[in-house]
Amino acid sequence: LTFPLLSVTLLVSFGSSMLYGYNLAVVNAPAASIKAFYNATWSRRHGHGLAPGPLTLLYSLTVSVFALGGLLGSVLVGVLVARYGRKGTLSRSALLVLLAGASMGFSRDLGSPEMVIFGRSIMGVHSGRCSLVPSRSGAVHGPSLVAHLRGLLGLVPSIFICLGVFLAQVLGLPELLGKDRYWPLFLSVVVVPASLQLLLLRCFPESPRYLLIERNDVHGATEALRRFLGTADVRGEIEEMREEQRALSSVETLSVWQLLRDRSVRWQTLSVAVVNAGMQLSGIDAIWFYTNTIFEDAGIPVLQIPYVTVGTGAVEIVAGLIGCITVEKLGRRPLVLVGFCAMGLCSAGITGCRLLQAALPGMRYVAVACVVGIIAGFCTGPAGIPFLLTAELFTQAHRPAAYIVGGSLNWLSNFTVGFVFPFLQMSAGAFCYLFFCGVCLLVAIYVYLVVPETKNKTFVEISQIFA
């Protein structure tokens, strides 16, 4: 990777995937403060406070509306890229972040819980188009680079998601923005990386593949490639993109309905649906959204919880790096299998620890280890490989519809966990984690029986294995 190409890859991941990770974890530390603000505002408007049930419902909506925005953003991403290009879409998404940050930052001063919910939904729309990130570097150089580094490029965004989660956990410490009076600022910190991305994007040209394939601008694509690759002779890359352009012009892109009815790829479609839904129903969102509550229920002293949470964030970065380094050596399938199995066993472990903690106080630390195991298992494989599999299981004709199916299930499952988990926790207690255990083990069994290894395989070879 040349320095300009590496720079744009890191810049896009910094302003996209990292913000996605930040918004997954940012509502964890200030949960009590946000609930107190909602209760006080309701009392001022109606003369009485909210009962625990409605208050939990309102806060659950605040947490999970992020996923509804993500669903909308993931559906619109193709239209936006076709109209504005990758660079234009990224710039407009950064402007959305500024709007969301301002809405959440001034919500307490204006006494408006609605502004928090609105800001969270807009941040979700921004994060929904994070599917652009893994394609950005490949869009610069062409198919040959994607074939050579597709595993690495596919997991780079997951590293930045982990970094975003870790940043939210660090800033949520009591010594930084974890105090009650700072929670609006804590939510609106997102404007800083968005502003930086908006500023630095002006230094980079548009994607060469977009310029050539979508706009047929040979001169613009040539100049962009020269800047990215640092060489004057880019005729080979231009010709490679022209071949891709000719191939795409002869292919009819399928709609989602056509994809679902196509029997030749029904197992590929089912596999994408299972892995993407299982990725969110595995319980990882419950861990990120409600870490402090989970640790408090496990018996960890309240004053220690923020620091234990930061420790889990450091572990997930290490696990993400391990997955990124080993994906091209070990393959996709082993990492997914190990990840889901580890998450399932650790979810069952949390249930056991919760049941035994009254008799054995040391179980609280085993529960922390189980949470760390869930995070490590997720970041090692299931965090990024489902998106990579979606690209590798389908041809260009099927791929856009497959991304819509996988992305929609991903965000709907994210919303379901974020909204339902507090009520599941209240009703089922320690046994709520057995649901996540069952999901993880079922997905692992499905992958073991159905999904082949896709590393270094063509679509034809993969189709033959499925057949």
XYZ file of C-alpha atoms in Angstrom:
467
model
C 0.000 0.000 0.000
C 1.348 3.447 -0.955
C 1.297 6.236 1.618
C -1.602 8.169 -0.033
C -3.639 4.969 -0.348
C -2.935 4.007 3.254
C -3.779 7.551 4.359
C -7.200 7.601 2.728
C -7.970 4.119 4.089
C -7.165 5.253 7.628
C -8.972 8.580 7.192
C -12.185 6.956 6.005
C -12.043 4.323 8.760
C -11.316 7.038 11.347
C -14.373 9.062 10.386
C -16.695 6.124 9.759
C -16.001 2.847 11.538
C -14.503 4.527 14.599
C -17.586 6.720 14.998
C -19.766 3.628 14.649
C -17.873 1.941 17.476
C -17.971 5.113 19.588
C -21.747 5.348 19.293
C -22.174 1.691 20.230
C -20.543 2.303 23.615
C -21.140 6.004 24.332
C -24.562 5.466 25.969
C -23.148 3.015 28.517
C -21.402 5.300 31.038
C -23.954 8.171 31.165
C -27.027 5.899 31.337
C -28.019 7.001 34.848
C -27.503 10.689 33.995
C -29.578 10.466 30.808
C -32.388 8.673 32.661
C -32.316 11.366 35.381
C -32.551 14.065 32.694
C -35.521 12.317 31.080
C -37.254 11.949 34.442
C -36.643 15.586 35.421
C -37.880 16.864 32.054
C -41.015 14.726 32.236
C -41.673 15.949 35.781
C -41.280 19.588 34.676
C -43.649 19.101 31.744
C -46.323 16.942 33.384
C -45.947 17.541 37.118
C -44.846 13.979 37.942
C -41.927 11.706 37.196
C -41.808 8.620 35.002
C -42.461 5.152 36.409
C -39.566 2.654 36.074
C -41.205 0.807 33.160
C -41.823 3.829 30.890
C -38.422 5.274 31.824
C -36.715 2.037 30.781
C -38.761 2.048 27.576
C -37.694 5.618 26.732
C -34.053 4.902 27.428
C -34.177 1.658 25.434
C -35.549 3.656 22.509
C -32.664 6.113 22.861
C -30.163 3.260 22.710
C -31.784 1.271 19.908
C -32.954 4.082 17.594
C -29.321 4.231 16.484
C -29.906 0.900 14.719
C -33.064 2.119 12.956
C -31.043 5.002 11.549
C -28.364 2.505 10.541
C -30.953 0.445 8.663
C -32.018 3.519 6.685
C -28.410 4.485 5.953
C -27.472 0.997 4.747
C -30.423 0.907 2.334
C -29.621 4.350 0.906
C -25.858 3.904 0.559
C -25.995 2.531 -2.995
C -28.162 5.414 -4.231
C -25.918 7.999 -2.569
C -22.711 6.551 -3.997
C -24.187 6.368 -7.499
C -25.255 10.023 -7.283
C -22.465 11.711 -5.340
C -19.549 9.278 -5.507
C -17.681 7.846 -2.534
C -15.990 11.092 -1.575
C -19.210 13.094 -1.915
C -21.144 10.567 0.172
C -18.507 10.643 2.901
C -18.592 14.462 2.991
C -22.366 14.580 3.286
C -22.286 11.924 5.998
C -19.783 14.015 7.969
C -22.221 16.934 7.808
C -24.896 14.652 9.278
C -22.578 13.940 12.207
C -22.210 17.671 12.867
C -26.005 17.994 12.934
C -26.362 15.001 15.269
C -23.601 16.229 17.588
C -25.172 19.675 17.882
C -28.598 18.157 18.590
C -27.302 15.922 21.395
C -24.922 18.572 22.772
C -27.622 21.210 23.303
C -30.380 18.804 24.382
C -30.007 19.426 28.136
C -29.772 23.205 27.788
C -32.990 23.219 25.770
C -34.680 20.614 27.994
C -35.409 18.264 25.099
C -34.973 14.461 25.345
C -36.271 14.371 21.773
C -33.030 15.996 20.609
C -31.013 13.128 22.119
C -33.155 10.549 20.331
C -33.003 12.533 17.070
C -29.209 12.836 17.309
C -28.830 9.112 17.957
C -30.964 8.284 14.919
C -28.915 10.602 12.673
C -25.704 9.015 13.933
C -27.223 5.678 12.943
C -27.853 6.935 9.399
C -24.186 7.941 9.232
C -23.009 4.570 10.518
C -25.307 2.711 8.137
C -23.163 3.701 5.218
C -19.990 2.337 6.838
C -20.171 -0.437 4.236
C -18.288 2.055 2.048
C -15.169 1.706 4.143
C -13.850 -1.730 3.110
C -14.502 -0.903 -0.545
C -12.698 2.439 -0.479
C -9.145 1.122 -0.786
C -10.128 -1.462 -3.368
C -11.921 1.265 -5.275
C -8.634 3.122 -5.609
C -6.521 0.390 -7.165
C -8.910 -2.077 -8.714
C -9.726 -5.805 -8.446
C -6.121 -7.008 -8.271
C -5.518 -5.267 -4.959
C -8.819 -6.487 -3.545
C -7.955 -10.070 -4.478
C -4.542 -9.769 -2.862
C -5.632 -7.997 0.323
C -9.384 -8.581 0.526
C -9.194 -10.313 3.908
C -7.056 -7.569 5.432
C -9.150 -4.765 3.939
C -12.323 -6.496 5.055
C -11.231 -6.525 8.714
C -9.558 -3.102 8.943
C -12.937 -1.440 9.713
C -13.481 -3.822 12.640
C -10.212 -2.586 14.173
C -11.483 0.979 14.042
C -14.834 -0.089 15.496
C -12.909 -1.521 18.455
C -10.899 1.707 18.726
C -14.148 3.697 18.772
C -15.595 1.539 21.553
C -12.358 1.887 23.526
C -12.357 5.684 23.071
C -15.915 5.898 24.423
C -14.934 3.766 27.420
C -11.878 5.917 28.194
C -13.732 9.227 27.842
C -16.483 7.792 30.059
C -14.111 7.544 33.044
C -15.089 9.762 36.018
C -11.826 11.716 35.645
C -12.755 12.744 32.066
C -16.339 13.054 30.736
C -17.979 10.486 33.004
C -19.375 13.099 35.409
C -23.076 13.908 35.349
C -22.636 17.463 34.057
C -20.572 16.378 31.051
C -22.847 13.809 29.400
C -24.100 16.144 26.580
C -20.470 16.917 25.712
C -19.665 13.191 25.891
C -22.367 12.419 23.299
C -21.341 15.293 21.014
C -17.593 14.531 20.872
C -18.380 12.892 17.516
C -18.162 16.308 15.823
C -14.366 16.346 16.271
C -13.441 13.369 14.033
C -16.231 14.292 11.599
C -14.858 17.833 11.235
C -11.344 16.484 10.766
C -12.536 14.048 8.096
C -14.499 16.774 6.315
C -11.403 18.964 6.246
C -8.929 16.300 5.127
C -11.185 14.779 2.467
C -10.531 17.917 0.422
C -6.919 16.773 0.082
C -7.844 13.525 -1.678
C -9.368 12.921 -5.128
C -12.516 10.945 -5.860
C -12.340 7.154 -6.166
C -10.706 6.232 -9.528
C -13.110 3.307 -10.027
C -16.113 5.587 -9.507
C -14.729 8.169 -11.951
C -14.015 5.611 -14.662
C -16.792 3.041 -14.259
C -19.681 5.253 -13.150
C -18.758 8.591 -14.807
C -16.591 7.367 -17.687
C -14.063 10.089 -16.792
C -10.780 8.576 -18.007
C -8.739 11.740 -17.419
C -10.037 12.183 -13.858
C -9.464 8.506 -13.027
C -5.924 8.679 -14.413
C -5.026 11.749 -12.370
C -6.564 10.242 -9.221
C -4.596 7.003 -9.665
C -1.359 8.922 -10.171
C -1.903 10.760 -6.892
C -2.852 7.637 -4.965
C -0.182 5.326 -6.353
C 2.630 7.861 -6.686
C 3.521 6.833 -10.228
C 2.975 8.400 -13.641
C 2.363 5.131 -15.496
C -1.089 3.835 -14.530
C -2.075 2.372 -17.913
C -2.272 -1.151 -16.489
C -4.683 -0.087 -13.733
C -6.805 1.922 -16.199
C -7.056 -1.034 -18.565
C -7.977 -3.346 -15.686
C -10.803 -0.999 -14.698
C -11.958 -0.760 -18.311
C -12.220 -4.550 -18.442
C -14.258 -4.452 -15.253
C -16.450 -1.720 -16.774
C -17.109 -3.859 -19.854
C -17.878 -6.877 -17.685
C -20.295 -4.914 -15.488
C -22.097 -3.431 -18.485
C -23.026 -6.931 -19.626
C -24.362 -7.991 -16.223
C -27.893 -7.263 -15.028
C -27.929 -6.432 -11.329
C -30.576 -8.386 -9.443
C -33.085 -6.850 -7.049
C -33.527 -8.157 -3.510
C -36.712 -9.991 -4.544
C -34.918 -11.611 -7.482
C -32.055 -12.638 -5.200
C -34.440 -14.270 -2.721
C -36.133 -16.201 -5.551
C -32.898 -17.316 -7.234
C -32.492 -21.022 -6.371
C -28.906 -21.114 -7.654
C -27.724 -18.964 -4.707
C -30.295 -19.858 -2.063
C -27.713 -21.424 0.279
C -25.402 -18.430 -0.133
C -28.294 -16.081 0.641
C -29.334 -18.114 3.683
C -25.729 -18.188 4.895
C -25.422 -14.399 4.655
C -28.713 -14.006 6.535
C -27.725 -16.442 9.313
C -24.240 -15.044 9.868
C -25.272 -11.363 9.775
C -28.269 -11.824 12.074
C -26.276 -14.106 14.381
C -23.497 -11.528 14.580
C -25.846 -9.066 16.343
C -28.043 -11.579 18.194
C -24.891 -13.062 19.741
C -25.199 -10.621 22.644
C -22.309 -8.344 21.738
C -24.615 -5.329 21.485
C -25.969 -6.026 24.956
C -22.364 -6.037 26.198
C -21.513 -2.735 24.482
C -24.775 -0.927 25.250
C -25.166 -2.079 28.856
C -21.663 -3.008 30.091
C -21.958 -1.124 33.378
C -25.347 -2.676 34.168
C -24.031 -6.180 33.433
C -21.011 -5.688 35.686
C -23.154 -4.180 38.440
C -25.486 -7.183 38.336
C -22.435 -9.447 38.492
C -21.450 -7.851 41.799
C -18.520 -5.674 40.692
C -18.140 -2.633 43.013
C -19.594 0.473 41.339
C -16.387 2.502 41.656
C -14.380 -0.210 39.858
C -16.776 -0.695 36.939
C -15.497 2.141 34.648
C -11.930 0.844 34.870
C -12.928 -2.773 34.305
C -14.873 -1.589 31.246
C -11.789 0.160 29.847
C -9.847 -3.071 30.336
C -12.376 -4.963 28.215
C -11.945 -2.323 25.501
C -8.200 -2.883 25.408
C -8.764 -6.640 25.043
C -11.079 -6.162 22.059
C -8.469 -4.082 20.221
C -5.891 -6.849 20.696
C -8.422 -9.472 19.573
C -9.302 -7.419 16.510
C -5.641 -7.126 15.554
C -5.198 -10.887 15.943
C -8.147 -11.502 13.616
C -6.824 -9.004 11.077
C -3.371 -10.600 11.049
C -4.517 -14.214 10.903
C -7.507 -14.031 8.519
C -5.376 -14.698 5.418
C -3.404 -17.462 7.167
C -6.137 -19.369 9.001
C -9.048 -18.513 6.712
C -12.521 -17.120 7.375
C -14.306 -20.260 8.555
C -12.072 -21.176 11.540
C -12.190 -17.623 12.925
C -15.991 -17.502 12.692
C -16.382 -20.937 14.276
C -13.993 -20.235 17.151
C -15.516 -16.785 17.699
C -19.136 -17.941 17.949
C -18.264 -20.990 20.075
C -16.271 -18.829 22.504
C -19.119 -16.323 22.742
C -21.695 -19.053 23.366
C -19.699 -20.719 26.122
C -18.923 -17.393 27.807
C -22.608 -16.369 27.696
C -23.484 -19.581 29.507
C -20.623 -18.832 31.902
C -22.164 -15.458 32.837
C -25.415 -17.218 33.748
C -23.521 -19.689 35.945
C -21.567 -16.905 37.645
C -24.720 -14.919 38.354
C -26.370 -17.949 39.945
C -23.338 -18.793 42.113
C -22.149 -15.305 43.064
C -24.117 -15.246 46.345
C -22.374 -18.419 47.554
C -19.001 -17.752 45.897
C -18.076 -14.039 45.818
C -15.122 -14.787 43.526
C -17.593 -15.589 40.733
C -17.855 -11.865 39.981
C -14.352 -11.916 38.524
C -15.135 -15.038 36.502
C -18.126 -13.117 35.112
C -15.760 -10.328 34.042
C -13.557 -12.924 32.343
C -16.637 -14.262 30.506
C -17.506 -10.766 29.273
C -13.925 -10.370 28.065
C -14.233 -13.759 26.344
C -17.392 -12.660 24.515
C -15.716 -9.476 23.299
C -12.504 -11.251 22.286
C -14.415 -13.997 20.472
C -16.481 -11.454 18.586
C -13.597 -9.194 17.546
C -11.425 -12.102 16.408
C -13.814 -13.209 13.675
C -17.564 -12.486 13.733
C -16.999 -8.708 13.867
C -15.810 -8.300 10.282
C -15.924 -11.624 8.447
C -19.732 -11.620 7.768
C -19.268 -8.536 5.556
C -16.307 -10.170 3.863
C -18.298 -13.360 3.220
C -21.092 -11.350 1.610
C -18.633 -10.096 -1.003
C -17.005 -13.493 -1.558
C -20.132 -15.664 -1.842
C -21.724 -13.742 -4.710
C -20.974 -12.446 -8.199
C -21.290 -8.754 -9.028
C -24.872 -9.290 -10.255
C -26.010 -10.637 -6.869
C -23.709 -8.676 -4.562
C -25.624 -5.351 -4.143
C -28.850 -7.169 -3.211
C -26.913 -9.490 -0.883
C -25.431 -6.484 0.921
C -28.923 -5.046 1.397
C -30.211 -8.344 2.823
C -27.232 -8.821 5.140
C -27.118 -5.177 6.222
C -30.858 -4.979 6.892
C -30.806 -8.111 9.069
C -27.707 -6.820 10.829
C -29.314 -3.523 11.805
C -32.723 -5.026 12.641
C -31.034 -7.523 14.969
C -29.001 -4.687 16.495
C -32.225 -2.761 17.188
C -33.908 -5.829 18.666
C -31.106 -6.496 21.165
C -30.717 -2.838 22.138
C -34.450 -2.388 22.713
C -35.374 -5.740 24.286
C -32.340 -6.550 26.471
C -33.271 -4.357 29.500
C -36.726 -5.965 29.636
C -35.251 -9.439 29.057
C -32.839 -8.802 31.898
C -35.656 -7.717 34.231
C -37.861 -10.701 33.415
C -35.336 -13.545 32.996
C -32.547 -12.349 35.280
C -29.388 -14.423 35.001
C -30.992 -16.762 32.463
C -31.269 -14.039 29.786
C -27.724 -14.858 28.607
C -28.763 -18.409 27.712
C -30.640 -16.937 24.730
C -27.373 -15.498 23.392
C -25.629 -18.788 24.120
C -28.188 -20.672 22.047
C -27.907 -18.240 19.127
C -24.098 -18.446 19.069
C -23.982 -22.244 19.157
C -26.678 -22.577 16.471
C -24.803 -20.192 14.167
C -21.558 -22.114 14.800
C -23.277 -25.410 13.905
C -24.714 -23.882 10.723
C -21.318 -22.506 9.648
C -19.660 -25.865 10.362
C -22.224 -27.806 8.320
C -22.945 -25.397 5.457
C -20.478 -22.531 4.943
C -17.248 -23.442 3.086
C -13.862 -21.780 3.378
C -13.703 -18.892 0.859
C -10.048 -17.916 1.162
C -8.323 -17.918 -2.253
C -11.405 -19.418 -3.938
C -13.295 -18.074 -6.937
C -17.070 -17.720 -7.004
C -17.328 -20.745 -9.316
C -15.393 -22.919 -6.842
C -17.521 -21.666 -3.956
C -20.735 -22.371 -5.886
C -19.604 -25.911 -6.618
C -18.949 -26.518 -2.909
C -22.437 -25.233 -2.026
C -23.989 -27.403 -4.736
